[in-house]
Tab-separated table of C-alpha atoms and ligand atoms in Angstrom:
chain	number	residue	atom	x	y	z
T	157	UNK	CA	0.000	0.000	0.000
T	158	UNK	CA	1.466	3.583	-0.903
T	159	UNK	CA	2.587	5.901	1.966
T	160	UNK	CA	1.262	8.696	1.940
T	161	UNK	CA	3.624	11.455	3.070
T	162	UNK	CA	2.907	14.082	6.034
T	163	UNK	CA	5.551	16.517	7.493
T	164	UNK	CA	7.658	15.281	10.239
T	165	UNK	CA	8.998	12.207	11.393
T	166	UNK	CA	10.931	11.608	14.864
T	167	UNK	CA	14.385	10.689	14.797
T	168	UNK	CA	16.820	10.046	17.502
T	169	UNK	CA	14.715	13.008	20.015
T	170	UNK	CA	13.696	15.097	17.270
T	171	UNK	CA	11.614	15.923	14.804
T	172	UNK	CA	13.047	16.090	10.984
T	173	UNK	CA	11.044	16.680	7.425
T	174	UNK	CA	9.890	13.887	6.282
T	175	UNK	CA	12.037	13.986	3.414
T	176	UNK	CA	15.122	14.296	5.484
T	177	UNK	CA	14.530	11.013	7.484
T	178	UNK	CA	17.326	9.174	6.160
T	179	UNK	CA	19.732	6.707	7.372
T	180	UNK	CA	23.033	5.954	5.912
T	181	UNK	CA	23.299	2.809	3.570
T	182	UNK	CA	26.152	1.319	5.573
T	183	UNK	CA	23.739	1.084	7.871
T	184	UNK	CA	23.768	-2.759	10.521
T	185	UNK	CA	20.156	-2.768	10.367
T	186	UNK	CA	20.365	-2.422	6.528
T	187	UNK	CA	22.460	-5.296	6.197
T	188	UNK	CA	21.622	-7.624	8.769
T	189	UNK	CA	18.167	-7.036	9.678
T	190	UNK	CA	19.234	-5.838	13.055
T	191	UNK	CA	16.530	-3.637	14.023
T	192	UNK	CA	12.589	-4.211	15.985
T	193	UNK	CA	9.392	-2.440	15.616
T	194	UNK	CA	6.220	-1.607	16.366
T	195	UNK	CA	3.035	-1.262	14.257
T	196	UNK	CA	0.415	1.191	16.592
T	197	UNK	CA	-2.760	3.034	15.614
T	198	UNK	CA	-4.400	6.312	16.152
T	199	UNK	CA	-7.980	6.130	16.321
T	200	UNK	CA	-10.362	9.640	15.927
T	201	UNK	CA	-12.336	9.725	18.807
T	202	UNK	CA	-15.115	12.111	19.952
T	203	UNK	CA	-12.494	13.684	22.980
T	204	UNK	CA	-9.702	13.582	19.766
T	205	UNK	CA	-7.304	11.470	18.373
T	206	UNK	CA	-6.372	8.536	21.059
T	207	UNK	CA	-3.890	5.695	20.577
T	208	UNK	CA	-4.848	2.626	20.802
T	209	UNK	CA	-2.587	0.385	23.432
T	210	UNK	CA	0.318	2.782	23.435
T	211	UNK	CA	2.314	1.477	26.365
T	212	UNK	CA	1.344	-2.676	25.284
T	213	UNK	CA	2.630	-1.348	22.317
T	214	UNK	CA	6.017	0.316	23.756
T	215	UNK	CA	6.061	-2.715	25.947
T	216	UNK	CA	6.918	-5.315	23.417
T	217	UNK	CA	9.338	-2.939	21.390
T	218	UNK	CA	11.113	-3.066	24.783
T	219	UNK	CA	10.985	-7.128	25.066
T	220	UNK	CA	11.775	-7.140	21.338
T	221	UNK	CA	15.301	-4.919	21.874
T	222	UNK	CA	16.250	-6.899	25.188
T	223	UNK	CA	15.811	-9.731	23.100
T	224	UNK	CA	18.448	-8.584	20.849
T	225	UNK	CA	20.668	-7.028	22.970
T	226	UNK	CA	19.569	-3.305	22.565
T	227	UNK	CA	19.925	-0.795	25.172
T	228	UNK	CA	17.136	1.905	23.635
T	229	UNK	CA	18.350	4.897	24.708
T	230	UNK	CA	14.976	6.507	25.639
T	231	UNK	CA	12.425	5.665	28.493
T	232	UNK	CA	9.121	4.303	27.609
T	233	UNK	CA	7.481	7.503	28.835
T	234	UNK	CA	9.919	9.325	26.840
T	235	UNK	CA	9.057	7.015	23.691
T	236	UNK	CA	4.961	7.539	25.186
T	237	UNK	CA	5.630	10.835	24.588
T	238	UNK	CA	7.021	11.586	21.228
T	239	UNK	CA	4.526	9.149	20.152
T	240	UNK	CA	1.819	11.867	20.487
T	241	UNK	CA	4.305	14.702	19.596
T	242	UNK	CA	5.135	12.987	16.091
T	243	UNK	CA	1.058	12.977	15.624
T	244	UNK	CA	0.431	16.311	16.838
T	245	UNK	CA	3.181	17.998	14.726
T	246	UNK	CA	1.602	16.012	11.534
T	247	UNK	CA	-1.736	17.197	12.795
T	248	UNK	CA	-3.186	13.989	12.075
T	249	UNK	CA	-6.633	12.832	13.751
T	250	UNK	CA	-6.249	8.775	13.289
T	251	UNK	CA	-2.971	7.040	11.547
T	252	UNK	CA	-0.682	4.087	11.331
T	253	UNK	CA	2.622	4.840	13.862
T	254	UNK	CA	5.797	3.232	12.817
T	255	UNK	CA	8.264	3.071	15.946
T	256	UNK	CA	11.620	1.369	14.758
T	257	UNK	CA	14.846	0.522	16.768
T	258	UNK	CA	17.612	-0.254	14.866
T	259	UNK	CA	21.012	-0.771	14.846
T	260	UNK	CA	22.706	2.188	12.662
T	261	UNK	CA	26.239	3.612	10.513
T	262	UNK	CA	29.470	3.089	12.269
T	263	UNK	CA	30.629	-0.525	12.342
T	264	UNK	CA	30.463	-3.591	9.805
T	265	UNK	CA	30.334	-7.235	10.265
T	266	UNK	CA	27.371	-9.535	11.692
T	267	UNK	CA	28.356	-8.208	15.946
T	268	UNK	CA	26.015	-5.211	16.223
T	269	UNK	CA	27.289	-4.559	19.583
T	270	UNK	CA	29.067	-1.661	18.439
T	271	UNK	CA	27.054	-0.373	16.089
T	272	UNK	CA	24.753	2.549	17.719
T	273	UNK	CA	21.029	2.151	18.662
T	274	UNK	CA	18.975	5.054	16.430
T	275	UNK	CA	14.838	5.268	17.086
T	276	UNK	CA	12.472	6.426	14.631
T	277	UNK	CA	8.868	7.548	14.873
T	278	UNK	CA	6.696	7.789	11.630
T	279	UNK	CA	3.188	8.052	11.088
T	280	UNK	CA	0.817	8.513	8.249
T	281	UNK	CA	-2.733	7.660	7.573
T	282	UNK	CA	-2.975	4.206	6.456
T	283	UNK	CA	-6.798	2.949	5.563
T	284	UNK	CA	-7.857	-1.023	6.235
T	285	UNK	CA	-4.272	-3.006	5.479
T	286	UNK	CA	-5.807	-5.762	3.381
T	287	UNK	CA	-8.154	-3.435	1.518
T	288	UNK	CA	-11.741	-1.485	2.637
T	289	UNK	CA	-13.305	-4.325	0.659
T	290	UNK	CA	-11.989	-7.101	3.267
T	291	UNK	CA	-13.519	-6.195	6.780
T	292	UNK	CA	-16.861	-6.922	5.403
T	293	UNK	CA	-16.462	-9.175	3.029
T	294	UNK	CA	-13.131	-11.278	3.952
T	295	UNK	CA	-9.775	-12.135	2.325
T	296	UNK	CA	-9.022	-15.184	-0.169
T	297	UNK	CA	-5.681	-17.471	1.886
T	298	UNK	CA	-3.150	-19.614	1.021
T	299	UNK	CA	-1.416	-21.695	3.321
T	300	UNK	CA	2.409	-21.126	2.520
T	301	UNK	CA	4.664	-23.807	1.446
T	302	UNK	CA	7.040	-21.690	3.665
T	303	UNK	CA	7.378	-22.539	7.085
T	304	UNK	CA	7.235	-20.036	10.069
T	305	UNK	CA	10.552	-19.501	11.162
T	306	UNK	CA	11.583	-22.491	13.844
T	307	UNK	CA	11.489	-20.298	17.911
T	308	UNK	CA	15.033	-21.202	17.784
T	309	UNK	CA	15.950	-19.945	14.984
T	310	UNK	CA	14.229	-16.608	15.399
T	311	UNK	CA	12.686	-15.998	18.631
T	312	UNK	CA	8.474	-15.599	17.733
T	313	UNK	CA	8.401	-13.137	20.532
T	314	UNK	CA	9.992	-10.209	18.904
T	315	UNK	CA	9.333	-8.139	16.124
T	316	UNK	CA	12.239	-7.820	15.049
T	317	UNK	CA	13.320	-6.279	11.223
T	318	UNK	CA	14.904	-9.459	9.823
T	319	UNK	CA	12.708	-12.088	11.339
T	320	UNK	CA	9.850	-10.126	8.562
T	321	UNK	CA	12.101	-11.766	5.404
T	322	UNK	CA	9.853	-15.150	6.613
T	323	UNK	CA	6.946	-13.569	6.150
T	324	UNK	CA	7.782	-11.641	2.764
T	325	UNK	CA	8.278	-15.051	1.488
T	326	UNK	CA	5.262	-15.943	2.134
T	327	UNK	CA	3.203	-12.861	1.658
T	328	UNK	CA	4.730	-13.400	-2.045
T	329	UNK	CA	4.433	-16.514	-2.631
T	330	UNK	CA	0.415	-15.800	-2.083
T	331	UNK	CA	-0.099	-12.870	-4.159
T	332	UNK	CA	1.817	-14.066	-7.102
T	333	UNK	CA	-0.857	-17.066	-6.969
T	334	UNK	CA	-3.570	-14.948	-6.563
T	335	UNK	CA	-4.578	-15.033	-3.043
T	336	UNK	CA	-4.678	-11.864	-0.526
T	337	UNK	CA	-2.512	-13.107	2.273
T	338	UNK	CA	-0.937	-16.186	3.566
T	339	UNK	CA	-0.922	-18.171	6.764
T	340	UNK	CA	2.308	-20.231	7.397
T	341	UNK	CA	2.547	-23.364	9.711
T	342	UNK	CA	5.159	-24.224	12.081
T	343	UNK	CA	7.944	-27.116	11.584
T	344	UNK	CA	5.218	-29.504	13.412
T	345	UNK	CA	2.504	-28.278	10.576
T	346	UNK	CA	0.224	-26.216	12.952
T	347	UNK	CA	-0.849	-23.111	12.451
T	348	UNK	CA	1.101	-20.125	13.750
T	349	UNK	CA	-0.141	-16.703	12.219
T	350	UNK	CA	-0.531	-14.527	8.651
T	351	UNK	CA	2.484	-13.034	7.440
T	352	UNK	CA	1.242	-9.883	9.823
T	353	UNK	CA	-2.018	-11.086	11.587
T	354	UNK	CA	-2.938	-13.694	14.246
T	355	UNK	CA	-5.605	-16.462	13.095
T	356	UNK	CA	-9.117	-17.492	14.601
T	357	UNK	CA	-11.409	-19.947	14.329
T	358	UNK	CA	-14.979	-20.619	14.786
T	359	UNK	CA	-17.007	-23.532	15.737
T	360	UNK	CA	-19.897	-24.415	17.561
T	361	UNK	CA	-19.632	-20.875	18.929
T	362	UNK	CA	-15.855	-21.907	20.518
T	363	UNK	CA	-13.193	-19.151	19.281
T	364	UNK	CA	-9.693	-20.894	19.272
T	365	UNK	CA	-6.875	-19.446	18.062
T	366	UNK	CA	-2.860	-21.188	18.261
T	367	UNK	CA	-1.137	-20.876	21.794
T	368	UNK	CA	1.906	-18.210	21.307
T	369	UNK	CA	4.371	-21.175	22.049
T	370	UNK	CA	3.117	-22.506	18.421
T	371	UNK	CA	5.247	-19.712	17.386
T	372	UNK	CA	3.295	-16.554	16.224
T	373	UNK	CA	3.251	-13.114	17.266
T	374	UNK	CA	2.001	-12.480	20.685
T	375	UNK	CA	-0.578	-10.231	19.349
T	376	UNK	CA	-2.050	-7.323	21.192
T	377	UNK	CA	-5.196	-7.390	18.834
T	378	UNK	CA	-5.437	-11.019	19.706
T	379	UNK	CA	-5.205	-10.441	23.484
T	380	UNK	CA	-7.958	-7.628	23.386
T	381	UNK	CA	-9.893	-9.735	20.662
T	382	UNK	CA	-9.721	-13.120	23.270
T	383	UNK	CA	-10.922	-10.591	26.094
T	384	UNK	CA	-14.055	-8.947	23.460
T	385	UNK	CA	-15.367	-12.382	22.977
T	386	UNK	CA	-15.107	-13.959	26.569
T	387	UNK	CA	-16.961	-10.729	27.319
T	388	UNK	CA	-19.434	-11.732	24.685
T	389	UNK	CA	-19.930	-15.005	26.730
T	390	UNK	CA	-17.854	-17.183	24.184
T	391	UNK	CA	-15.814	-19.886	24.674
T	392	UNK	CA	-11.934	-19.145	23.899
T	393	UNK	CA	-9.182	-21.711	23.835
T	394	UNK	CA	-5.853	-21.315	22.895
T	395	UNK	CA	-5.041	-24.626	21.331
T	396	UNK	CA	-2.911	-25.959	18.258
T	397	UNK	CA	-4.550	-25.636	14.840
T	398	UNK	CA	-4.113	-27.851	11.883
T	399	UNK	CA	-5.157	-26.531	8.355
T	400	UNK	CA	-8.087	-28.724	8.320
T	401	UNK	CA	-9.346	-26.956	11.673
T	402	UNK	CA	-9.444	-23.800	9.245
T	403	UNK	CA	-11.300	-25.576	6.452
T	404	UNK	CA	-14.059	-26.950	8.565
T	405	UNK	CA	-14.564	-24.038	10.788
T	406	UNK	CA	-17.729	-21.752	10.825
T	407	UNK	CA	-15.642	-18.071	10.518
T	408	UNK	CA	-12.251	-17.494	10.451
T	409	UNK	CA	-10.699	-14.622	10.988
T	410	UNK	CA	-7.484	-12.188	11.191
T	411	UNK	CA	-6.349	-9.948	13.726
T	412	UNK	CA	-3.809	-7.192	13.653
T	413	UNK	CA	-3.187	-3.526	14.518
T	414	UNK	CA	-3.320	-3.155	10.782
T	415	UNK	CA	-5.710	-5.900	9.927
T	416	UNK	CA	-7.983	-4.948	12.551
T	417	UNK	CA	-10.514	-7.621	12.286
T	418	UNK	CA	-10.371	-9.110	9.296
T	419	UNK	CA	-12.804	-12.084	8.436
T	420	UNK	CA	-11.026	-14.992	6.223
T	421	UNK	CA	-13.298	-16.366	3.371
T	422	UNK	CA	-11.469	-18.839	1.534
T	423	UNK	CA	-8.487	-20.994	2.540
T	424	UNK	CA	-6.718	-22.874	0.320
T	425	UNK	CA	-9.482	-22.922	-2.087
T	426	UNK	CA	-12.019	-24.569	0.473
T	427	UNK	CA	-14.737	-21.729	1.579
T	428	UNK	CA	-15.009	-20.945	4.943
T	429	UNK	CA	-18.553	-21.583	6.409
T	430	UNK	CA	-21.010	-19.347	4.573
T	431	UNK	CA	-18.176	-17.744	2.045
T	432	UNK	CA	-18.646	-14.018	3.811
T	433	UNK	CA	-18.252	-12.303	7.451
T	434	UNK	CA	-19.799	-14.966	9.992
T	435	UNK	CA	-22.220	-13.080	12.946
T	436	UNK	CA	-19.283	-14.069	15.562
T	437	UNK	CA	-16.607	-11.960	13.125
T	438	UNK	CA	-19.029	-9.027	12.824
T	439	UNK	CA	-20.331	-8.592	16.538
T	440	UNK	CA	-16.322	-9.047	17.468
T	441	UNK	CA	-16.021	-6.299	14.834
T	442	UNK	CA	-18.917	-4.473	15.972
T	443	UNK	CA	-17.294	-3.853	19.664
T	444	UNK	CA	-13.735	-3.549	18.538
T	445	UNK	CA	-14.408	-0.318	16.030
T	446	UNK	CA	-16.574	1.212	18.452
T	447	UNK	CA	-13.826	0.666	21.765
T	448	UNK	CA	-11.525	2.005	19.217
T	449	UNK	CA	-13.256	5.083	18.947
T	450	UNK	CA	-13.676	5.742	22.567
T	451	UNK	CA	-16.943	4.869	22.601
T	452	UNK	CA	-16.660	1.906	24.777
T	453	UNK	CA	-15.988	3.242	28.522
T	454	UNK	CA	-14.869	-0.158	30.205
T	455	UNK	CA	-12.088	-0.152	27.347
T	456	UNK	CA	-11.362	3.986	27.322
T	457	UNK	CA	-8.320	2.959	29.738
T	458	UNK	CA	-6.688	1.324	26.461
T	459	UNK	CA	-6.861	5.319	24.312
T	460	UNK	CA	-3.818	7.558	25.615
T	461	UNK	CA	-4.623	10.779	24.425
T	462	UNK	CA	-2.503	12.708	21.976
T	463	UNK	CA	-3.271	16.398	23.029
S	696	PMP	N1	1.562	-11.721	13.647
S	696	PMP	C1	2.521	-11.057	12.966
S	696	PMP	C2	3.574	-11.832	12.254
S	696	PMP	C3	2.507	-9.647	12.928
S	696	PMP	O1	3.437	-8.982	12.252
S	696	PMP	C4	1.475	-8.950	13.592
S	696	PMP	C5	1.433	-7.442	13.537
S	696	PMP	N2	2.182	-6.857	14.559
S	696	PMP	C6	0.511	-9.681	14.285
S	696	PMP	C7	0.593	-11.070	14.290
S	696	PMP	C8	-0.596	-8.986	15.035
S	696	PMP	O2	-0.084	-8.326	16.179
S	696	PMP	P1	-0.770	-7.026	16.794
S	696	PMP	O3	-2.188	-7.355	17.025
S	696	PMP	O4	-0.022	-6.779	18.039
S	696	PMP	O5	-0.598	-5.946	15.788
C-alpha cells in the first residue's frame, strides 16, 4: 500500500522533514536485519485522536530490543511521549505509527554490539491493510509452502526487522498465486499466524486461536480480541490448529493492529462456512471499532490521548 507522506517524522529526540529522514546505507540494520518495531494506531475519537494500546505497544518494542541485545536509549514515557508529539506535529486525527529501533552507521560485520542504537517515529494515515473491501467481506488465503521460522531460529516473541524476510516469502508466494494473504505453519505443521495477523477460528460458537508457544506473534489485537469475545460469553481456547481446523470451521478470521478484524473467506481454495463475514466476526467487529473510537468506557483505559 502507498505511503502517503505528512511533514515530520521523529528521529533520535527530534523531529526532521519527512524527506530528510534518512539513514546511511552502511547502515547494521540495513544489512543484517538488526533492528525491531512496532506497528500502533491512532484512532479519531469524539475527545480527539487517542492511541490505541500505546504502552502494550512500547512494551513489546522493549521485550523485542532486550531480546536482541539493545539498550534503547529513551524511556518508555519518553518514547509515550514523542509518540503523540510525532502525531500532533503532523496534525493527524487517526494514523498508522511506525516506531523502529535499529542498529545504525558506524561498524560492519554480523556483531552489532558496536554499532549505535537510532529510534524512529513515523506516522501517516494508512486505511484497512488488506483493503476497505476485506472487513466486510473477507480475504481469499493460502497456506504457505514456507514454514514459520523455527522459535530457535528466530525468537516468535519479537518483532524484530529481519525475522519479517519469513513472512515476505510468504506474503509473495500468495499474491503471485492470486490469493490476498498467507498463513504459514510451524515445523510440526500447525498453524502459527498470517504473514502480519494472528488467526481465529470458529465452531460451535468456541473461538480458538494457536497458543503463542506454536510460534506466532504475541498479538495485542489477539489479546484484546480473546478478552471482546469472553466478554461476549464465548468460549476461547488457545489450542494448536491444523489446516483442516481452518477448512471446517464456521468463521475465520485475522487480527492485527493493521488488519484490525479481518474475516477470512477462503483458505486454500475450500470456503469458509457461509463464504462471507460470519455473525461471531461481525459482533467481534462491531465492539472492537466502536472501543476504538472511545466509545466503549470499560475499554477507554486502552486510548492515551494525543493532546
Ligand atoms: N503476527 C505477525 C507476524 C505480525 O506482524 C502482527 C502485527 N504486529 C501480528 C501477528 C498482530 O499483532 P498485533 O495485534 O499486536 O498488531
Amino acid at each position: 500500500m502507498p505511503i502517503t507522506p505528512v511533514d515530520k517524522i521523529w528521529m533520535d529526540g527530534e523531529l526532521v522533514d519527512w524527506a530528510d529522514a534518512r539513514v546511511h546505507v552502511l547502515s547494521h540494520g540495513v544489512h543484517y536485519g538488526s533492528g525491531v518495531f512496532e506497528g500502533i494506531r491512532c484512532y479519531e475519537t469524539r475527545s480527539g485522536p487517542a492511541v490505541w494500546h500505546l504502552e502494550e505497544h512500547l512494551k513489546r518494542l522493549f521485550r523485542s530490543a532486550k531480546l536482541y541485545h539493545m539498550e534503547i536509549p529513551f524511556s518508555q514515557e519518553a518514547l509515550a511521549d514523542a509518540v503523540r508529539e510525532t502525531i500532533r506535529a503532523n496534525g493527524l486525527t487517526s494514523c498508522y505509527i511506525r516506531p523502529l529501533v535499529f542498529r545504525g552507521y558506524g561498524e560492519m560485520g554480523v556483531n552489532p554490539l558496536n554499532a549505535p542504537v537510532n529510534v524512529t517515529i513515523a506516522v501517516w494515515p494508512w486505511g484497512a491493510y488488506l483493503g476497505e473491501q476485506a472487513i466486510e467481506h473477507g480475504v481469499r488465503v493460502k497456506v504457505s509452502s514456507w514454514k514459520r521460522n523455527d522459535q530457535n531460529s528466530l525468537p516468535s516473541a519479537a518483532k524484530a526487522t529481519g525475522q519479517y524476510i519469513n513472512g515476505v516469502l510468504a506474503k509473495v508466494e500468495s499474491l503471485k498465486a492470486g490469493y490476498d494473504e498467507a498463513i504459514l505453519l510451524n515445523q510440526a505443521g500447525y498453524i502459527t499466524d498470517g504473514s502480519g495477523e494472528n488467526v481465529f477460528a470458529v465452531r460451535g460458537g468456541v473461538l480458538c486461536t494457536p497458543p503463542i508457544s506454536a510460534g506466532c506473534l504475541d498479538g495485542i489485537t489477539r489479546a484484546t480480541v480473546m478478552e471482546m469475545a469472553a466478554e461476549l460469553g464465548y468460549q476461547v481456547r488457545e489450542q494448536n490448529l491444523t489446516r483442516t481446523d481452518l477448512y471446517n470451521a464456521d468463521e475465520a478470521f485475522f487480527t492485527g493492529t493493521a488488519a484490525e478484524i479481518t474475516p477470512i473467506r477462503e483458505l486454500d481454495d475450500r470456503v469458509i462456512g457461509e463464504g462471507t463475514r460470519g455473525p461471531t466476526t461481525k459482533e467481534l467487529q462491531g465492539l472492537f471499532f466502536s472501543a476504538v473510537k472511545g466509545e466503549v468506557e470499560r475499554y477507554a483505559a486502552f486510548l492515551t490521548p494525543v493532546a
